[in-house]
Short mmCIF file of C-alpha atoms in Angstrom, two decimals:
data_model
loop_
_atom_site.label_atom_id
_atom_site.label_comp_id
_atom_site.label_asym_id
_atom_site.label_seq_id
_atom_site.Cartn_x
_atom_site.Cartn_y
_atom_site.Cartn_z
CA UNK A 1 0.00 0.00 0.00
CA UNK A 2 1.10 3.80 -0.89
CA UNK A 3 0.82 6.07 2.35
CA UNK A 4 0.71 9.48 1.97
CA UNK A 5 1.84 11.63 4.26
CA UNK A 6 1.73 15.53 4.42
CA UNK A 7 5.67 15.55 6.32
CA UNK A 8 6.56 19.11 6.52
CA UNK A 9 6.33 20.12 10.12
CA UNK A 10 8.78 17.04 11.41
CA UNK A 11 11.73 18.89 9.53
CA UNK A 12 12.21 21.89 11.30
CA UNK A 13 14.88 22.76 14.25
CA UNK A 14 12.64 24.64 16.39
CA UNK A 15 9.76 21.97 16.72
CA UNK A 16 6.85 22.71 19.58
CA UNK A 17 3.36 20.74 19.81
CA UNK A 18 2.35 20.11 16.19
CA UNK A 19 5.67 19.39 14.87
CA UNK A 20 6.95 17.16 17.64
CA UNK A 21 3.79 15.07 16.89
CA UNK A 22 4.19 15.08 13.21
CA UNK A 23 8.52 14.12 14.33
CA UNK A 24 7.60 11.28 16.30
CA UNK A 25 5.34 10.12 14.17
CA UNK A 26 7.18 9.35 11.37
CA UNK A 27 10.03 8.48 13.73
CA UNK A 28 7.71 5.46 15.27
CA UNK A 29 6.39 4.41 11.80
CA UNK A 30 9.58 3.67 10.51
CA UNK A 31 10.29 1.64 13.77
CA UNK A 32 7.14 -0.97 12.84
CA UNK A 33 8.10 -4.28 11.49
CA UNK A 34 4.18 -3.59 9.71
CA UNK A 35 5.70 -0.13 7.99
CA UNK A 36 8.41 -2.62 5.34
CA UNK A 37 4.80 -3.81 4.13
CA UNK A 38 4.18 -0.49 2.95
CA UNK A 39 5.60 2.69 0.94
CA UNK A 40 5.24 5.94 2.46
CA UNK A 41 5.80 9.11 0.62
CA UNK A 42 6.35 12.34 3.16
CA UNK A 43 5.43 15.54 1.21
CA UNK A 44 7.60 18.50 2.09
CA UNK A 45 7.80 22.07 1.23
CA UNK A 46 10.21 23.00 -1.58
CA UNK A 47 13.22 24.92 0.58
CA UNK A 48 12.70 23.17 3.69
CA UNK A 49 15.97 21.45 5.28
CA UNK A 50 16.17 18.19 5.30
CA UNK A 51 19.58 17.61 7.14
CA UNK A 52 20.30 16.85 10.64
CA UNK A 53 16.23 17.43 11.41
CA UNK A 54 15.55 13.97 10.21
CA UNK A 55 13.12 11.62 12.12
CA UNK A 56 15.93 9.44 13.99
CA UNK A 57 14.82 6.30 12.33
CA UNK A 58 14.66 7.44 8.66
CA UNK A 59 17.94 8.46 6.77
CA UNK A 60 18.50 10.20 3.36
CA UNK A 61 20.96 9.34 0.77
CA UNK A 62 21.43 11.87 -2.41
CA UNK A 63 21.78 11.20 -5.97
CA UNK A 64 19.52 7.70 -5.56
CA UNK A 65 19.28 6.28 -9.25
CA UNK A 66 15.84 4.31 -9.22
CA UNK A 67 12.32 4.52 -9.84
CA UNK A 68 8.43 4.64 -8.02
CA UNK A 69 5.71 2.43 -9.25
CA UNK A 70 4.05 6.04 -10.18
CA UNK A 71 6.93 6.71 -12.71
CA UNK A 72 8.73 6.00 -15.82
CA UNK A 73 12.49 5.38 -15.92
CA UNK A 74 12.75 7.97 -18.39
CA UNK A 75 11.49 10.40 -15.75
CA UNK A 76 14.60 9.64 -13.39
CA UNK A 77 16.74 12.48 -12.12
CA UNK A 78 20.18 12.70 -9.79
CA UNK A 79 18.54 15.59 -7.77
CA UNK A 80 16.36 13.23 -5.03
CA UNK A 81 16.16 12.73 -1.45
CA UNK A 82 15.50 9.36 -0.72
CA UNK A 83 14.76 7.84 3.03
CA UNK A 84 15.71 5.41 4.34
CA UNK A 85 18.54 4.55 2.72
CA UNK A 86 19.81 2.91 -0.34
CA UNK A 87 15.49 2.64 -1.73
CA UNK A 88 14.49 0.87 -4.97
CA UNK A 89 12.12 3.67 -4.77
CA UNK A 90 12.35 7.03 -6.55
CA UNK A 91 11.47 10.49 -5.09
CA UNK A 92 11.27 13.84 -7.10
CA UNK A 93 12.30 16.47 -4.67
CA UNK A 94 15.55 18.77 -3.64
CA UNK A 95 19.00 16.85 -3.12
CA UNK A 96 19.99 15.94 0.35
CA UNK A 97 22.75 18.13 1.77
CA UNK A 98 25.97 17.05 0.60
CA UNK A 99 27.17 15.18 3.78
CA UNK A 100 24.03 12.69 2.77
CA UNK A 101 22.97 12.83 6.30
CA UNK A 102 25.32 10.26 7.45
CA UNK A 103 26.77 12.56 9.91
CA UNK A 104 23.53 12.56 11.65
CA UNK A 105 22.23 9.32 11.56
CA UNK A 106 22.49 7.33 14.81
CA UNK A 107 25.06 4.47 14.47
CA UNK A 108 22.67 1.49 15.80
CA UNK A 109 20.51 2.34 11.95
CA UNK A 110 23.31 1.95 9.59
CA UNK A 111 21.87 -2.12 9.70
CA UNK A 112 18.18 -1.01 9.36
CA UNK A 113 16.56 -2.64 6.54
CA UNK A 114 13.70 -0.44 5.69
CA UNK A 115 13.99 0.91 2.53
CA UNK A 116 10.30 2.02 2.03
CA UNK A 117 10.19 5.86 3.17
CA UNK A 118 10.70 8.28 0.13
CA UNK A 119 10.44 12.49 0.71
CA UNK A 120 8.57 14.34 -2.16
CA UNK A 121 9.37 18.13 -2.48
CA UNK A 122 6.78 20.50 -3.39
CA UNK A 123 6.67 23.28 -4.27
CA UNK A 124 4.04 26.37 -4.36
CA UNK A 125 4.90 30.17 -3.17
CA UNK A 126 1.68 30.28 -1.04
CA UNK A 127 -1.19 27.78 0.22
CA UNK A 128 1.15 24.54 0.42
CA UNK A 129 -1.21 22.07 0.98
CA UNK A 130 -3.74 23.79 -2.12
CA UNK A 131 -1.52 25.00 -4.50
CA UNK A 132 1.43 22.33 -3.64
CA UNK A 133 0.20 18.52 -2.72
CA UNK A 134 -3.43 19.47 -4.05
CA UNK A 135 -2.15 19.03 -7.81
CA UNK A 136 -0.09 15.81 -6.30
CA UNK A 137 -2.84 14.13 -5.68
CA UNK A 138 -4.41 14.73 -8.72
CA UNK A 139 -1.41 13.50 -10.36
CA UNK A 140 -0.53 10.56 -8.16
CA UNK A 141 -3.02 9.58 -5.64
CA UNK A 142 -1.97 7.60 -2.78
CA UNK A 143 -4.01 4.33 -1.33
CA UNK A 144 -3.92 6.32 2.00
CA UNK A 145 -3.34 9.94 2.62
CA UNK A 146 -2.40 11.42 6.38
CA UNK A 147 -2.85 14.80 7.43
CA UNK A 148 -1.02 15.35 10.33
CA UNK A 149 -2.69 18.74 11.43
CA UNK A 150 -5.89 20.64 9.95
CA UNK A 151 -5.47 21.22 6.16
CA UNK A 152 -6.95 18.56 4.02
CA UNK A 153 -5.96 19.33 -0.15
CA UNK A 154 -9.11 19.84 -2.07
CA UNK A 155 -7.89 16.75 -4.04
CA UNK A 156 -7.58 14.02 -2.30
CA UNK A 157 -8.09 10.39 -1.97
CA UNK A 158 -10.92 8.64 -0.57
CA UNK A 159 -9.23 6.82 2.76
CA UNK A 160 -7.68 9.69 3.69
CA UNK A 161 -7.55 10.76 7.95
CA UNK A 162 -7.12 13.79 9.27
CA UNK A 163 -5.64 14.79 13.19
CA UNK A 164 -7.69 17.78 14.54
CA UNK A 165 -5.76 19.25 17.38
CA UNK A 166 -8.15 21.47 18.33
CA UNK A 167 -10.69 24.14 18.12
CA UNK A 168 -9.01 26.93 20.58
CA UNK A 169 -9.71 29.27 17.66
CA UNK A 170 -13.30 29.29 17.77
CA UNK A 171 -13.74 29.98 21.10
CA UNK A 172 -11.05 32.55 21.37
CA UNK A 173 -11.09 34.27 17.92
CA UNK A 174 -9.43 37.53 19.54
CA UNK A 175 -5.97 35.76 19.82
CA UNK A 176 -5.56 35.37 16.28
CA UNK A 177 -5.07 37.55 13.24
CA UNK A 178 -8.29 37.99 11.56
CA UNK A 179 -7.58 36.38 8.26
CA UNK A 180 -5.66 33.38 9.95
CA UNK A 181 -8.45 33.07 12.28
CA UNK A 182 -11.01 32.49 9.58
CA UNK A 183 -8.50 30.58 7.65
CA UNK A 184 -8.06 27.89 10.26
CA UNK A 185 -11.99 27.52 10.52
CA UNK A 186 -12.87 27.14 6.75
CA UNK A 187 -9.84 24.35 6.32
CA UNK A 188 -10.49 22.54 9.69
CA UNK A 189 -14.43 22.64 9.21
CA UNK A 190 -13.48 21.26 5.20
CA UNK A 191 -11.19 18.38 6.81
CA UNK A 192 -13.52 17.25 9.62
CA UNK A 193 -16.57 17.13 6.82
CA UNK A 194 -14.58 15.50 3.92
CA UNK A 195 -11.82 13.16 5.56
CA UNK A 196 -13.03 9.56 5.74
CA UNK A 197 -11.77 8.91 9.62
CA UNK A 198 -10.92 11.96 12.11
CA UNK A 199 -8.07 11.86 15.23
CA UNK A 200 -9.03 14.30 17.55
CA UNK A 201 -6.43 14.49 20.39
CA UNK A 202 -8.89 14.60 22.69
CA UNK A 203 -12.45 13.86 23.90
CA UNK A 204 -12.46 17.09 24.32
CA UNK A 205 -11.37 17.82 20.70
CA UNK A 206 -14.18 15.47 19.56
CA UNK A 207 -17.17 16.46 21.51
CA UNK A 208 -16.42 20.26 19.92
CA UNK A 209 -15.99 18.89 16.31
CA UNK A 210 -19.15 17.44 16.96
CA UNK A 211 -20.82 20.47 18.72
CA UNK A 212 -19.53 23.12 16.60
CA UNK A 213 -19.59 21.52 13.12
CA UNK A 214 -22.14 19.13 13.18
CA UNK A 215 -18.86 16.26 12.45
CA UNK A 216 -20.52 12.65 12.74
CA UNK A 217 -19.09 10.88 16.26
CA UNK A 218 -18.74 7.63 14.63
CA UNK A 219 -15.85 8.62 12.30
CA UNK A 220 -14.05 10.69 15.36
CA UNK A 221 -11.27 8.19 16.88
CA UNK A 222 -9.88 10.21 19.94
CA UNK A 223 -6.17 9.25 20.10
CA UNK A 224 -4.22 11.14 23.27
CA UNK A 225 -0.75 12.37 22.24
CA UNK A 226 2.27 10.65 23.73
CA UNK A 227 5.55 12.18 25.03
CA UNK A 228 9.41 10.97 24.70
CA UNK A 229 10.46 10.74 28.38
CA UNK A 230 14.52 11.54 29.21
CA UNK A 231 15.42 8.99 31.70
CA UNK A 232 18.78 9.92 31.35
CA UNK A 233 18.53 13.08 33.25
CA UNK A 234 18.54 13.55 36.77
CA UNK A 235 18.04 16.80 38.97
CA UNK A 236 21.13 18.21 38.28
CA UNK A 237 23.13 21.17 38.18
CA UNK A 238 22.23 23.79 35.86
CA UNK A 239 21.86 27.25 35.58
CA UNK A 240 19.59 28.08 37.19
CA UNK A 241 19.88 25.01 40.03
CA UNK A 242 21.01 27.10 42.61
CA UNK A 243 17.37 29.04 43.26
CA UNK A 244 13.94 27.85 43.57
CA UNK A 245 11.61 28.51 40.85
CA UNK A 246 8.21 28.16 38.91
CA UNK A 247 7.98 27.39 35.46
CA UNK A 248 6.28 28.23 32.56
CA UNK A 249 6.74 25.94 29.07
CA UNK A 250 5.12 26.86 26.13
CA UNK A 251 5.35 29.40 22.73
CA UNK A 252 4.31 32.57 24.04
CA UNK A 253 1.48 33.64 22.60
CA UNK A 254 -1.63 35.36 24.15
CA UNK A 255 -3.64 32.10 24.34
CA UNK A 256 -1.34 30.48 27.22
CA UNK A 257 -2.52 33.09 29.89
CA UNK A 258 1.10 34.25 30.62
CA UNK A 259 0.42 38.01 31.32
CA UNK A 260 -2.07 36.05 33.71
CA UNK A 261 1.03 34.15 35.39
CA UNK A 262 2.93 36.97 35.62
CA UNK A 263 0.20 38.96 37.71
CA UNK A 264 -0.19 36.03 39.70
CA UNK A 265 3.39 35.46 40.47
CA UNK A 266 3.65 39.58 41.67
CA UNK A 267 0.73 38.95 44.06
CA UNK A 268 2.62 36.00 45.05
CA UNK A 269 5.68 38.07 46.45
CA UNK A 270 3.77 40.60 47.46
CA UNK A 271 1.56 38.68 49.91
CA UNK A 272 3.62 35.59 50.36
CA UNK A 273 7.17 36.81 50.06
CA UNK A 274 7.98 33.79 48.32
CA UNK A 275 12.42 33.65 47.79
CA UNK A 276 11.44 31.72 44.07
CA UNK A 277 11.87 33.11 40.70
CA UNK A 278 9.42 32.79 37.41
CA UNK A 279 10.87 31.05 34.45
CA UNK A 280 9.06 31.43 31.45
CA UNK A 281 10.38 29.05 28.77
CA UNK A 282 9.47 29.00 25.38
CA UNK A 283 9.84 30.77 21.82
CA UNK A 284 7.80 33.52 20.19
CA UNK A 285 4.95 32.65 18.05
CA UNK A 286 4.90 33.15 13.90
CA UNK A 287 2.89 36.83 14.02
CA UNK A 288 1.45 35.75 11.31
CA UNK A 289 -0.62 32.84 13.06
CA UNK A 290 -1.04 33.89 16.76
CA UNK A 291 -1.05 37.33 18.30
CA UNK A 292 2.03 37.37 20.97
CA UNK A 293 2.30 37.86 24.56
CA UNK A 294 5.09 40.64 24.71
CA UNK A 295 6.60 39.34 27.57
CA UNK A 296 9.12 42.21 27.58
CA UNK A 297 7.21 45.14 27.46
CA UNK A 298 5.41 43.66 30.31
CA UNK A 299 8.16 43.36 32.30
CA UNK A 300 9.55 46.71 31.93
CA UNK A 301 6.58 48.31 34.52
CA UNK A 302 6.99 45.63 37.00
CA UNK A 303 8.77 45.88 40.74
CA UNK A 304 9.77 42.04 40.53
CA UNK A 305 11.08 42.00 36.86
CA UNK A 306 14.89 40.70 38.52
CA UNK A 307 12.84 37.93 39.42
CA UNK A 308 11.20 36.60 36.34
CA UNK A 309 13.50 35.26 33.86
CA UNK A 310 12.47 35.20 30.18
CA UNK A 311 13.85 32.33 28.15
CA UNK A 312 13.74 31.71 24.28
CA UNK A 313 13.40 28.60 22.58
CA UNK A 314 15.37 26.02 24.62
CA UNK A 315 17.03 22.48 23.85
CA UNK A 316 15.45 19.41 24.56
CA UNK A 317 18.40 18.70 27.58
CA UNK A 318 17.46 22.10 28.75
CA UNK A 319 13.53 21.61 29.07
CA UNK A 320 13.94 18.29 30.56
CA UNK A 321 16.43 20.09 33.57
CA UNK A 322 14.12 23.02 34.38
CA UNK A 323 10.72 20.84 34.27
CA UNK A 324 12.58 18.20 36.74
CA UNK A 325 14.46 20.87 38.72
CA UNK A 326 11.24 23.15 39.54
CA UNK A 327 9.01 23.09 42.57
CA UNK A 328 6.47 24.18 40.33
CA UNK A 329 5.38 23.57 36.92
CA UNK A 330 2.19 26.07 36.04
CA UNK A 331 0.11 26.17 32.84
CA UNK A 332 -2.34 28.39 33.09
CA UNK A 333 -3.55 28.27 29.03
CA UNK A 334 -7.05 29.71 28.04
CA UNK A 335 -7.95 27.13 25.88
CA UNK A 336 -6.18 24.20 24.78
CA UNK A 337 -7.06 21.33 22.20
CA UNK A 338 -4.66 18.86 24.52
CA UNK A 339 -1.50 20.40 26.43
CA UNK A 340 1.12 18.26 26.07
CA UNK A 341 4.04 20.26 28.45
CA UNK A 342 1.51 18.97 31.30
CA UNK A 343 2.31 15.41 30.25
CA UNK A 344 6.05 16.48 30.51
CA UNK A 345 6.08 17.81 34.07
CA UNK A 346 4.39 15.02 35.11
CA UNK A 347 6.82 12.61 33.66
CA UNK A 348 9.33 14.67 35.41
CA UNK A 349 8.21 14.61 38.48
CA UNK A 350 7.26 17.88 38.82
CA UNK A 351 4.08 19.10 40.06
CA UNK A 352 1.68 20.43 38.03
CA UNK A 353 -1.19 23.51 38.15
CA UNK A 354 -3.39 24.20 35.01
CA UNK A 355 -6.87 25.11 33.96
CA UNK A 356 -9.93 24.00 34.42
CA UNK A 357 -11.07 24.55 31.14
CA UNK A 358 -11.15 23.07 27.63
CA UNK A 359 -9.14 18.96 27.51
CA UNK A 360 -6.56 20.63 30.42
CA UNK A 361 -8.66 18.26 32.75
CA UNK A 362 -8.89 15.29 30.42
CA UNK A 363 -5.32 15.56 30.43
CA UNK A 364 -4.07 16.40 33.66
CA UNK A 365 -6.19 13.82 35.22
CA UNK A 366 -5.93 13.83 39.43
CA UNK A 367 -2.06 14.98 38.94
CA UNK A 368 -2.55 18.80 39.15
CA UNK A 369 -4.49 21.67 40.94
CA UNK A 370 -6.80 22.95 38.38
CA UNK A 371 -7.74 26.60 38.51
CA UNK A 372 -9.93 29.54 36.46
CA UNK A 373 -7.26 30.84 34.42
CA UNK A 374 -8.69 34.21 34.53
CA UNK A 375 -8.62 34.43 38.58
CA UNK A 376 -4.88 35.38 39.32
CA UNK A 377 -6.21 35.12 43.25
CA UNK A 378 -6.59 31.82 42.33
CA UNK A 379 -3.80 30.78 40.24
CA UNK A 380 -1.52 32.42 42.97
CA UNK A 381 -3.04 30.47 46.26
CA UNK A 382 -2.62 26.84 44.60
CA UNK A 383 1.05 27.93 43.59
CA UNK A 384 1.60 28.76 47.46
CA UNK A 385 -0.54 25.80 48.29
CA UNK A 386 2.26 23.57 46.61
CA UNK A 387 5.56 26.07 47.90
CA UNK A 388 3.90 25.50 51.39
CA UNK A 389 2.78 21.81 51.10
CA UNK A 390 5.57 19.35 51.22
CA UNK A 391 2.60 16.09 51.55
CA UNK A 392 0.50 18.16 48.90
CA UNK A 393 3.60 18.56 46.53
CA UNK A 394 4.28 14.96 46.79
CA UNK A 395 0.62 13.36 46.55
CA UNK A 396 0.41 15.68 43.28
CA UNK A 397 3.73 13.98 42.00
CA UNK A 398 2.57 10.24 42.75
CA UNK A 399 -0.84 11.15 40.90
CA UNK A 400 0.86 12.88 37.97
CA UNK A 401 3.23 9.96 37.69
CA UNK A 402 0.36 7.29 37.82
CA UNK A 403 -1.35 9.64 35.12
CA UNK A 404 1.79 9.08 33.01
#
């Protein structure tokens, strides 16, 4: 069977929610013993580096000399990147960097026999998934095609399954730029009617396809998103070891409540006199997408500004230290379709506050004080609750463990 799959988002350095998923994914697949059954064609954007982003399990050779069941031999061309390996299968697209990835592939795959995964660029200046892999499929349909998030090609195959991460958008229009706003409703309401099977990350995901856009249950399979866990790391030192802290994790953009945390954590030393700093972790968003929480020109009016520390985008060994080395881990998001940083505190063994809104529950489960994200009186109290509660702090750890 031919598997389509629309790949871009697991090649780039900076991955967050969407494009971890869409990573680990394909990383996973290509781990099956059931995946050498199959051929699976990943659809990238013309331009995008391949390199060193990789899935771990898939590797890249340029200059492959061979051909695709969908094409001729006369069609063959030295200018392919072709995964995983030396493939009797042929992929038009952009050549591999010149190193042919070999640099980055982890030694233990050199012996891996799947041969089976095959990138296809595309290209299209605007509208990817239209103007790009829309006219792909109406040249060379897969059996299968897999959207990974939202945007379903007007062409497209009949077995084809889309993941729906969530509707945060609809009920929080405001946080969005108008067109992209509107944008994200027409595709993910033309996915959710059209797609043959739906993931929806969570039951909460599903019951508001259902509510909102009138989506048929039946064809709604709610899969929960996993996490890799870092056993390798231990509370260590790091830079900021020597201090206790609360952390924040997550792209900041107006939709995780941060100016919220940041009022909440002033009333905290004001009140409290708590000795702990605020960490807030995380890249800014694409402007173009989501409206951004200016974290800086907050700051700049504030009497505790020393004592909130504004990170960028951070490395995986990073995140992994700060989530197990703080007291608190708080996520305090307006609306979210899952929330998968909560998943990585608890794995951690850190405990965990977040909302009581939206799948933040569902996904949570007992291992973390939910709270109305828009009381800061609130979200303040349980953080002191857990600063003040050794056999709180603990019980919330077991739970959040258990819920791992």
């Amino acid at each position: 069977m031919l598997i389509g799959i629309a790949a871009q988002a697991a090649f780039r350095k900076n991955r967050t929610g969407v494009e971890e998923y869409v990573y680990q994914l394909i990383n996973h697949l290509a781990m099956l013993p059931e995946s050498l059954e199959h051929q699976f064609f990943l659809y990238v954007k013309g331009g995008v580096g391949l390199g060193k982003w990789l899935p771990r399990h898939t590797r890249s050779l340029p200059a492959a000399r061979s051909f695709s069941p969908r094409q001729n031999s006369s069609d063959l061309a030295e200018d392919q990147a072709i995964l995983p390996g030396e493939s009797s299968a042929f992929a038009f697209g952009e050549a591999a960097p010149k190193d042919g990835l070999r640099s980055h592939i982890p030694e233990s795959l050199e012996k891996r026999e799947g041969k089976n995964f095959i990138i296809k660029t595309l290209y299209a200046p605007i509208f990817w998934t239209q103007m790009g892999l829309t006219p792909e499929m109406f040249c060379y349909k897969p059996d299968v095609l897999f959207i990974p998030a939202h945007v379903l090609p007007k062409v497209h195959p009949k077995n084809s399954v889309v993941t729906i991460h969530g509707l945060e958008f609809e009920y929080f229009p405001e946080f969005y730029p108008g067109f992209h706003q509107r944008y994200l409703r027409w595709v993910t309401k033309y996915a959710a009617q059209n797609a043959q099977k739906i993931i929806a990350v969570s039951q909460n995901t599903k019951d508001d396809l259902v509510m909102l856009y009138g989506v048929n249950p039946e064809k709604i399979s709610v899969i929960h998103h996993g996490i890799s866990i870092h056993t390798d790391l231990h509370r260590c030192e790091h830079r900021f070891a020597q201090m206790p802290y609360i952390l924040f994790l997550g792209t900041k953009e107006k939709k995780k409540n941060t100016a919220g945390l940041i009022k909440a954590f002033e009333l905290l030393k004001e009140k409290y006199k708590i000795p702990h700093k605020l960490i807030l972790a995380g890249g800014k968003p694409n402007r173009r997408f989501y409206k951004e929480e200016k974290i800086d020109k907050i700051l700049k009016g504030l009497k505790r500004k020393n004592d909130i520390v504004n990170l960028d985008f951070i490395s995986e060994e990073e995140k992994w230290n700060l989530l197990k080395n703080a007291q608190v881990f708080v996520y305090p998001s307006f609306y979210e379709g899952f929330g998968m940083p909560i998943l990585e505190a608890q794995a951690a063994g850190t405990s965990v506050i977040t909302s009581n809104v939206s799948a933040l529950p569902e996904v949570a489960g007992k291992g973390a004080i939910l709270v109305d994200p828009k009381n800061i009186e609130q979200i303040a109290q349980a953080i002191y609750k857990i600063i003040d509660d050794e056999d709180l702090r603990n019980g919330l750890i077991r739970e959040g463990q258990e819920n791992i």
